[in-house]
CSV table of N, CA, C and O in Angstrom, one decimal:
chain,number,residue,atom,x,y,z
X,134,UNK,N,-64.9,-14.4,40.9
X,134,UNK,CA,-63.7,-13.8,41.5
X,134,UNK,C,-63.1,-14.8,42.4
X,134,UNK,O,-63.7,-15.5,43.3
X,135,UNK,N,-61.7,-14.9,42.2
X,135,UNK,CA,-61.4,-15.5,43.2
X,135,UNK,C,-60.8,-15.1,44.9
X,135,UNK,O,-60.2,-14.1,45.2
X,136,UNK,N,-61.2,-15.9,45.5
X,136,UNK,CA,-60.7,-16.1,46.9
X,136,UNK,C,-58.8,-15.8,47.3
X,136,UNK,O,-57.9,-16.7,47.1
X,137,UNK,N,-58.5,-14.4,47.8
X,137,UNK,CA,-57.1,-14.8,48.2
X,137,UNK,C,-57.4,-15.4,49.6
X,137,UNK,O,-58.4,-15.2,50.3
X,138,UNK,N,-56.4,-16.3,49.6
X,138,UNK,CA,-55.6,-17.1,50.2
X,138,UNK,C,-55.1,-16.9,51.4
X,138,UNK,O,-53.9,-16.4,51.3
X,139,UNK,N,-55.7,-17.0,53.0
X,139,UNK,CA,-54.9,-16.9,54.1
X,139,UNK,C,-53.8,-17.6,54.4
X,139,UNK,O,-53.3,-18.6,53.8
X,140,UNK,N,-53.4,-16.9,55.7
X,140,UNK,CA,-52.2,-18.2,56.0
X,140,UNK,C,-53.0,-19.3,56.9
X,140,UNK,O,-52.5,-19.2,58.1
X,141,UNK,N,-53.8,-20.1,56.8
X,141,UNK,CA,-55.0,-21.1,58.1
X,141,UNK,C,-53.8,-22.1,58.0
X,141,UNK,O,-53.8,-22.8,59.1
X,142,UNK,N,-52.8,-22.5,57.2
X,142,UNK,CA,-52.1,-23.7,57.2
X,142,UNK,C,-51.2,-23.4,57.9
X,142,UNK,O,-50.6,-24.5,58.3
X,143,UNK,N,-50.6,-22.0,58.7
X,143,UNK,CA,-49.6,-22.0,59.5
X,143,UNK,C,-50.2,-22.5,61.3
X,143,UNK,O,-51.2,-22.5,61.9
X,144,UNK,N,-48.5,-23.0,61.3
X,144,UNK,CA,-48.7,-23.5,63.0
X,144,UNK,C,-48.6,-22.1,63.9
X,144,UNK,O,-48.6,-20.9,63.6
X,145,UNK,N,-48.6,-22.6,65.0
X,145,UNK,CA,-48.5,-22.0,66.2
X,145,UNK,C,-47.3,-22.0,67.0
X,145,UNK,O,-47.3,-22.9,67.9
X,146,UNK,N,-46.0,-20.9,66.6
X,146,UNK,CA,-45.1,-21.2,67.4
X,146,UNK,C,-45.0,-20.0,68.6
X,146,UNK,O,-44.7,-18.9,68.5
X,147,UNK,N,-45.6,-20.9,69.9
X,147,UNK,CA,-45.7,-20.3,71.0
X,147,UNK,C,-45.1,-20.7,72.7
X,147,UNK,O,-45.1,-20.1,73.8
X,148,UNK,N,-44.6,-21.9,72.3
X,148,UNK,CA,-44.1,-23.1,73.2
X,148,UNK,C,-42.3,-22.8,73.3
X,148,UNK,O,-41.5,-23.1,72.5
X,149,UNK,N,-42.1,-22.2,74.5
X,149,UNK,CA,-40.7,-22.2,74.9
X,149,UNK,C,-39.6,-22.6,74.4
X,149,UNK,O,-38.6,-22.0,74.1
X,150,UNK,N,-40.1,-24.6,74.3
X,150,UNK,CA,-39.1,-25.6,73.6
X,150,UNK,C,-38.7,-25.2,72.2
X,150,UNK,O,-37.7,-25.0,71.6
X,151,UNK,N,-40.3,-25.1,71.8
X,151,UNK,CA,-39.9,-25.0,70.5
X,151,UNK,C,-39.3,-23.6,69.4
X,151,UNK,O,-39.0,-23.6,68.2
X,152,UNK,N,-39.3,-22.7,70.6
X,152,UNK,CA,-39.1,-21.4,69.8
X,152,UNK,C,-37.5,-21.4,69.9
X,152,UNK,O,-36.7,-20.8,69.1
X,153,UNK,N,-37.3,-22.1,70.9
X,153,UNK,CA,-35.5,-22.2,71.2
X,153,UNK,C,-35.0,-23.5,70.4
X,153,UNK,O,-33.9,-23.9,70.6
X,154,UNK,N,-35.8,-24.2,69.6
X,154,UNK,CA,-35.4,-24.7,68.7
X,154,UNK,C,-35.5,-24.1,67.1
X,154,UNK,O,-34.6,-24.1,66.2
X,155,UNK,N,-36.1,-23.9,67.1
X,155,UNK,CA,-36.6,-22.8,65.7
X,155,UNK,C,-35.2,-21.7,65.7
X,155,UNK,O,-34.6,-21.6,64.6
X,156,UNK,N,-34.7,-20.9,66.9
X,156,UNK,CA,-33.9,-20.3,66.9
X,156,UNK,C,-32.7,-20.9,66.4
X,156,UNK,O,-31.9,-20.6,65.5
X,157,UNK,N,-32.7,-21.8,67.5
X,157,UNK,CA,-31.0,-22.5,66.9
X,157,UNK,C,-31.1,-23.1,65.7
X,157,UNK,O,-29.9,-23.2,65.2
X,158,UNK,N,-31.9,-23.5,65.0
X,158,UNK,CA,-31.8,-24.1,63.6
X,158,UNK,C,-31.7,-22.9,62.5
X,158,UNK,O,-31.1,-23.0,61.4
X,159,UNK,N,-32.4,-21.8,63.1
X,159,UNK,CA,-32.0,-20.5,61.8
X,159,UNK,C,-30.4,-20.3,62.2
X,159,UNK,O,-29.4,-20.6,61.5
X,160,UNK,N,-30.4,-19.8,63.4
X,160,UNK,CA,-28.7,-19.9,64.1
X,160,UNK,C,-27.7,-20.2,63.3
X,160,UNK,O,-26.8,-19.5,62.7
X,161,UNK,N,-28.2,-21.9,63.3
X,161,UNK,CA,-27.2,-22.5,63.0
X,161,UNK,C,-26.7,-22.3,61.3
X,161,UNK,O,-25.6,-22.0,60.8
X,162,UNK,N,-28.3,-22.4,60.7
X,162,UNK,CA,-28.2,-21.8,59.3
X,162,UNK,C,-27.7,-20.4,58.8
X,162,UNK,O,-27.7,-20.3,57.6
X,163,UNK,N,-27.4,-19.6,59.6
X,163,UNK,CA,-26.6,-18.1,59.6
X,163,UNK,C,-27.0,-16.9,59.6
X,163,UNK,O,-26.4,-15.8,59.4
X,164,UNK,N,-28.3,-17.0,60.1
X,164,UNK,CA,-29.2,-16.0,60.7
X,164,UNK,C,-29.0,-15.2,61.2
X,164,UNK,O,-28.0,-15.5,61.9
X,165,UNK,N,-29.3,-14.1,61.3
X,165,UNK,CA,-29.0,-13.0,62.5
X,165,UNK,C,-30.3,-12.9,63.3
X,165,UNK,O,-31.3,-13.3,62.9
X,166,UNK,N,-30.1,-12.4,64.4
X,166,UNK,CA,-31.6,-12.1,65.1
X,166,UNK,C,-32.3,-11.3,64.5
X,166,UNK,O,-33.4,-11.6,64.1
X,167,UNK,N,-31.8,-9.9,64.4
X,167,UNK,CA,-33.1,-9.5,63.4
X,167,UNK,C,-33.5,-9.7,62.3
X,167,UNK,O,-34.3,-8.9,61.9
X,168,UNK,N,-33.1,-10.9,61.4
X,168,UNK,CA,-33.6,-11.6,60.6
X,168,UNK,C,-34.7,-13.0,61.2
X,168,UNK,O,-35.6,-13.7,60.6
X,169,UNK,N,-34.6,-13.1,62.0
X,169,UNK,CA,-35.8,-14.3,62.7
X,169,UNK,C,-36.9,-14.2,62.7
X,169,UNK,O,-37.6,-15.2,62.4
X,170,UNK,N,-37.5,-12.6,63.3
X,170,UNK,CA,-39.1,-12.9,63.0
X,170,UNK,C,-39.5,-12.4,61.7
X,170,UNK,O,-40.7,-12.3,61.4
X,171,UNK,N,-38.6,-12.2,60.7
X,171,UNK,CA,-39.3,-12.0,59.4
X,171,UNK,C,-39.1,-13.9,58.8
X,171,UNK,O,-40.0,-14.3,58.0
X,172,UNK,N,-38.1,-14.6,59.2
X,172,UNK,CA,-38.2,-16.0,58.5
X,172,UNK,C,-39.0,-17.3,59.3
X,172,UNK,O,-39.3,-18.4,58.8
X,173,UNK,N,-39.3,-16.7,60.5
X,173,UNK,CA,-40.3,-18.0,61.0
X,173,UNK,C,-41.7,-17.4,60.7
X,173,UNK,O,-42.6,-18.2,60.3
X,174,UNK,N,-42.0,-16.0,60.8
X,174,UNK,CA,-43.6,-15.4,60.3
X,174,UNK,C,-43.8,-15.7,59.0
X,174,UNK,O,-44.8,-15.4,58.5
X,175,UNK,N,-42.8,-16.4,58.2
X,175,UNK,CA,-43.2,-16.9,56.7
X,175,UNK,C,-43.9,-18.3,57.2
X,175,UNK,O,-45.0,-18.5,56.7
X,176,UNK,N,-43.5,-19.2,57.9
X,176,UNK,CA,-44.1,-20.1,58.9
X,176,UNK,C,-45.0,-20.4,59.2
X,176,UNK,O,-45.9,-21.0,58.7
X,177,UNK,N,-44.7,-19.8,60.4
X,177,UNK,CA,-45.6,-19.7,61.4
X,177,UNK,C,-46.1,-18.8,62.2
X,177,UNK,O,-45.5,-17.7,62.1
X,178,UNK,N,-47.1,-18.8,63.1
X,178,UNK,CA,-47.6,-17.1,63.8
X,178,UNK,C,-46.9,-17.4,64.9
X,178,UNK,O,-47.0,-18.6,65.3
X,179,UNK,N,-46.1,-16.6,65.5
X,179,UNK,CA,-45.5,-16.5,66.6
X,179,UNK,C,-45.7,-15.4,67.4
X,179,UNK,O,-46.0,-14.3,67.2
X,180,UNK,N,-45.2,-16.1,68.6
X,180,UNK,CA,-45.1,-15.0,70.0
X,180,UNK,C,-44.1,-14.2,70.0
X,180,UNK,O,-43.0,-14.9,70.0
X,181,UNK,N,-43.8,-12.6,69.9
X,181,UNK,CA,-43.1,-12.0,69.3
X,181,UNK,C,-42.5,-11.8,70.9
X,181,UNK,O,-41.3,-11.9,71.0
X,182,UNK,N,-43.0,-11.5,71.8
X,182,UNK,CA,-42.2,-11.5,72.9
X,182,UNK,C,-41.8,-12.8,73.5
X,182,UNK,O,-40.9,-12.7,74.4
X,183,UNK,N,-42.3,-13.9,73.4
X,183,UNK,CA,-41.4,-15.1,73.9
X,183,UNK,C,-39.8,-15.3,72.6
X,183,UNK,O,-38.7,-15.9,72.9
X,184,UNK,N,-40.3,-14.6,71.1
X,184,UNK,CA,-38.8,-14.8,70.8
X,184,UNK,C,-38.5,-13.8,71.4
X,184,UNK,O,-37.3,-13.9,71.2
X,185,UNK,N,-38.5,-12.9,71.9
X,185,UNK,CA,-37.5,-11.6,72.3
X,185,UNK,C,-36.9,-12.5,73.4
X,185,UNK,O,-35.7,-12.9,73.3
X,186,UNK,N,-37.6,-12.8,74.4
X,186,UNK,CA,-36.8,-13.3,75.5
X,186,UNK,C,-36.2,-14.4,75.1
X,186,UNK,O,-35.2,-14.7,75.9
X,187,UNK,N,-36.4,-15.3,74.1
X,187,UNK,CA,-35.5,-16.9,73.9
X,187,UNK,C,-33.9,-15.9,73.3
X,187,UNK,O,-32.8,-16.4,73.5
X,188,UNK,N,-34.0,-14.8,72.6
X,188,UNK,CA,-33.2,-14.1,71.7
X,188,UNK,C,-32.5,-14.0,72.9
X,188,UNK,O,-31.4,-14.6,73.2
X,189,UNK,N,-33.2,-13.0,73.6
X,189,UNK,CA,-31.8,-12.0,74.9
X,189,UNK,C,-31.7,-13.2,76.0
X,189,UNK,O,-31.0,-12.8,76.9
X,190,UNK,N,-32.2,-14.6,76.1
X,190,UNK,CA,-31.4,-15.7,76.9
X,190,UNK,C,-30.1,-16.3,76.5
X,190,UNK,O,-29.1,-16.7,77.1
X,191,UNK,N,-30.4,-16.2,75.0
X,191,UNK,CA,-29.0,-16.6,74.3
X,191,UNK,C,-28.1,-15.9,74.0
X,191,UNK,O,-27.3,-16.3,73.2
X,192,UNK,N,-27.8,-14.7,74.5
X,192,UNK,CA,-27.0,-13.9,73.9
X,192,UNK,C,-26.4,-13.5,75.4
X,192,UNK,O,-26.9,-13.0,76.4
X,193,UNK,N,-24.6,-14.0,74.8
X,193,UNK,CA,-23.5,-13.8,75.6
X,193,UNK,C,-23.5,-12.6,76.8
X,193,UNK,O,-23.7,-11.4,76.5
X,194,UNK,N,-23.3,-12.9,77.8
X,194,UNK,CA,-22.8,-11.6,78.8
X,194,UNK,C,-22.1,-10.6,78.1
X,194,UNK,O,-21.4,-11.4,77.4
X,195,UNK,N,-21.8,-9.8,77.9
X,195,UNK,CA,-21.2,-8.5,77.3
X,195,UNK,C,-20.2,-8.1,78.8
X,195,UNK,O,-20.6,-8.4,79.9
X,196,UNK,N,-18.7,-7.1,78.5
X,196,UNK,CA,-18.2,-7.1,79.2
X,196,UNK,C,-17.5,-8.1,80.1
X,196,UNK,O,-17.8,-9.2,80.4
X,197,UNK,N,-16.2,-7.3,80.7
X,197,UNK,CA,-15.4,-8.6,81.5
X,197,UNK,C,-16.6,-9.3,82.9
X,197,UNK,O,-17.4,-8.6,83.4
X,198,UNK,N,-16.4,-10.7,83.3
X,198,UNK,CA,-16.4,-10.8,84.5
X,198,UNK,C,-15.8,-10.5,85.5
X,198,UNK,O,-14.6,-10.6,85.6
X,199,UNK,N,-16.7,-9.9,86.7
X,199,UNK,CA,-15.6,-10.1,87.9
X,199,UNK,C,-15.8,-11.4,88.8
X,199,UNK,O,-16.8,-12.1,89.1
X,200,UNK,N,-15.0,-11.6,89.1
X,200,UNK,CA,-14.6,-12.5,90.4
X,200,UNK,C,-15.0,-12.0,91.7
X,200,UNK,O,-14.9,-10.8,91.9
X,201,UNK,N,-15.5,-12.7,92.5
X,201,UNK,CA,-15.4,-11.7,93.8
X,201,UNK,C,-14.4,-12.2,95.0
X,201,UNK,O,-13.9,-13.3,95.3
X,202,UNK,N,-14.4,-11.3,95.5
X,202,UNK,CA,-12.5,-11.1,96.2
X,202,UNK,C,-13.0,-11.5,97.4
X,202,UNK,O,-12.3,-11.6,98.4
């Protein structure tokens, strides 16, 4: 019988730098965020709460600014 096949050949994406690189290169390729941890977990094992937070660092202020008077 044969042996299935783990994933032992995936990396470890757990490192700050690189998870905000990983992001901008799906990004850039036309990704949406909730498409991200299903295309880097094809990858690699990742830290599902360091992408949460690399996700909600990148993502614009919502509503006007104020100035203050």
């Amino acid at each position: 019988m044969q042996e299935m096949g783990d994933d032992c050949g995936k990396r470890r994406l757990t490192e700050r730098a690189e998870m905000i690189t990983a992001v901008d290169f799906l990004h850039a390729r036309g990704f949406t965020d909730e498409e991200l941890p299903t295309q880097l977990s094809r990858f690699y094992y990742i830290d599902v709460d360091l992408l949460n937070d690399v996700v909600r660092a990148k993502r614009p202020l919502h509503g006007p600014r104020r100035l203050a008077s």
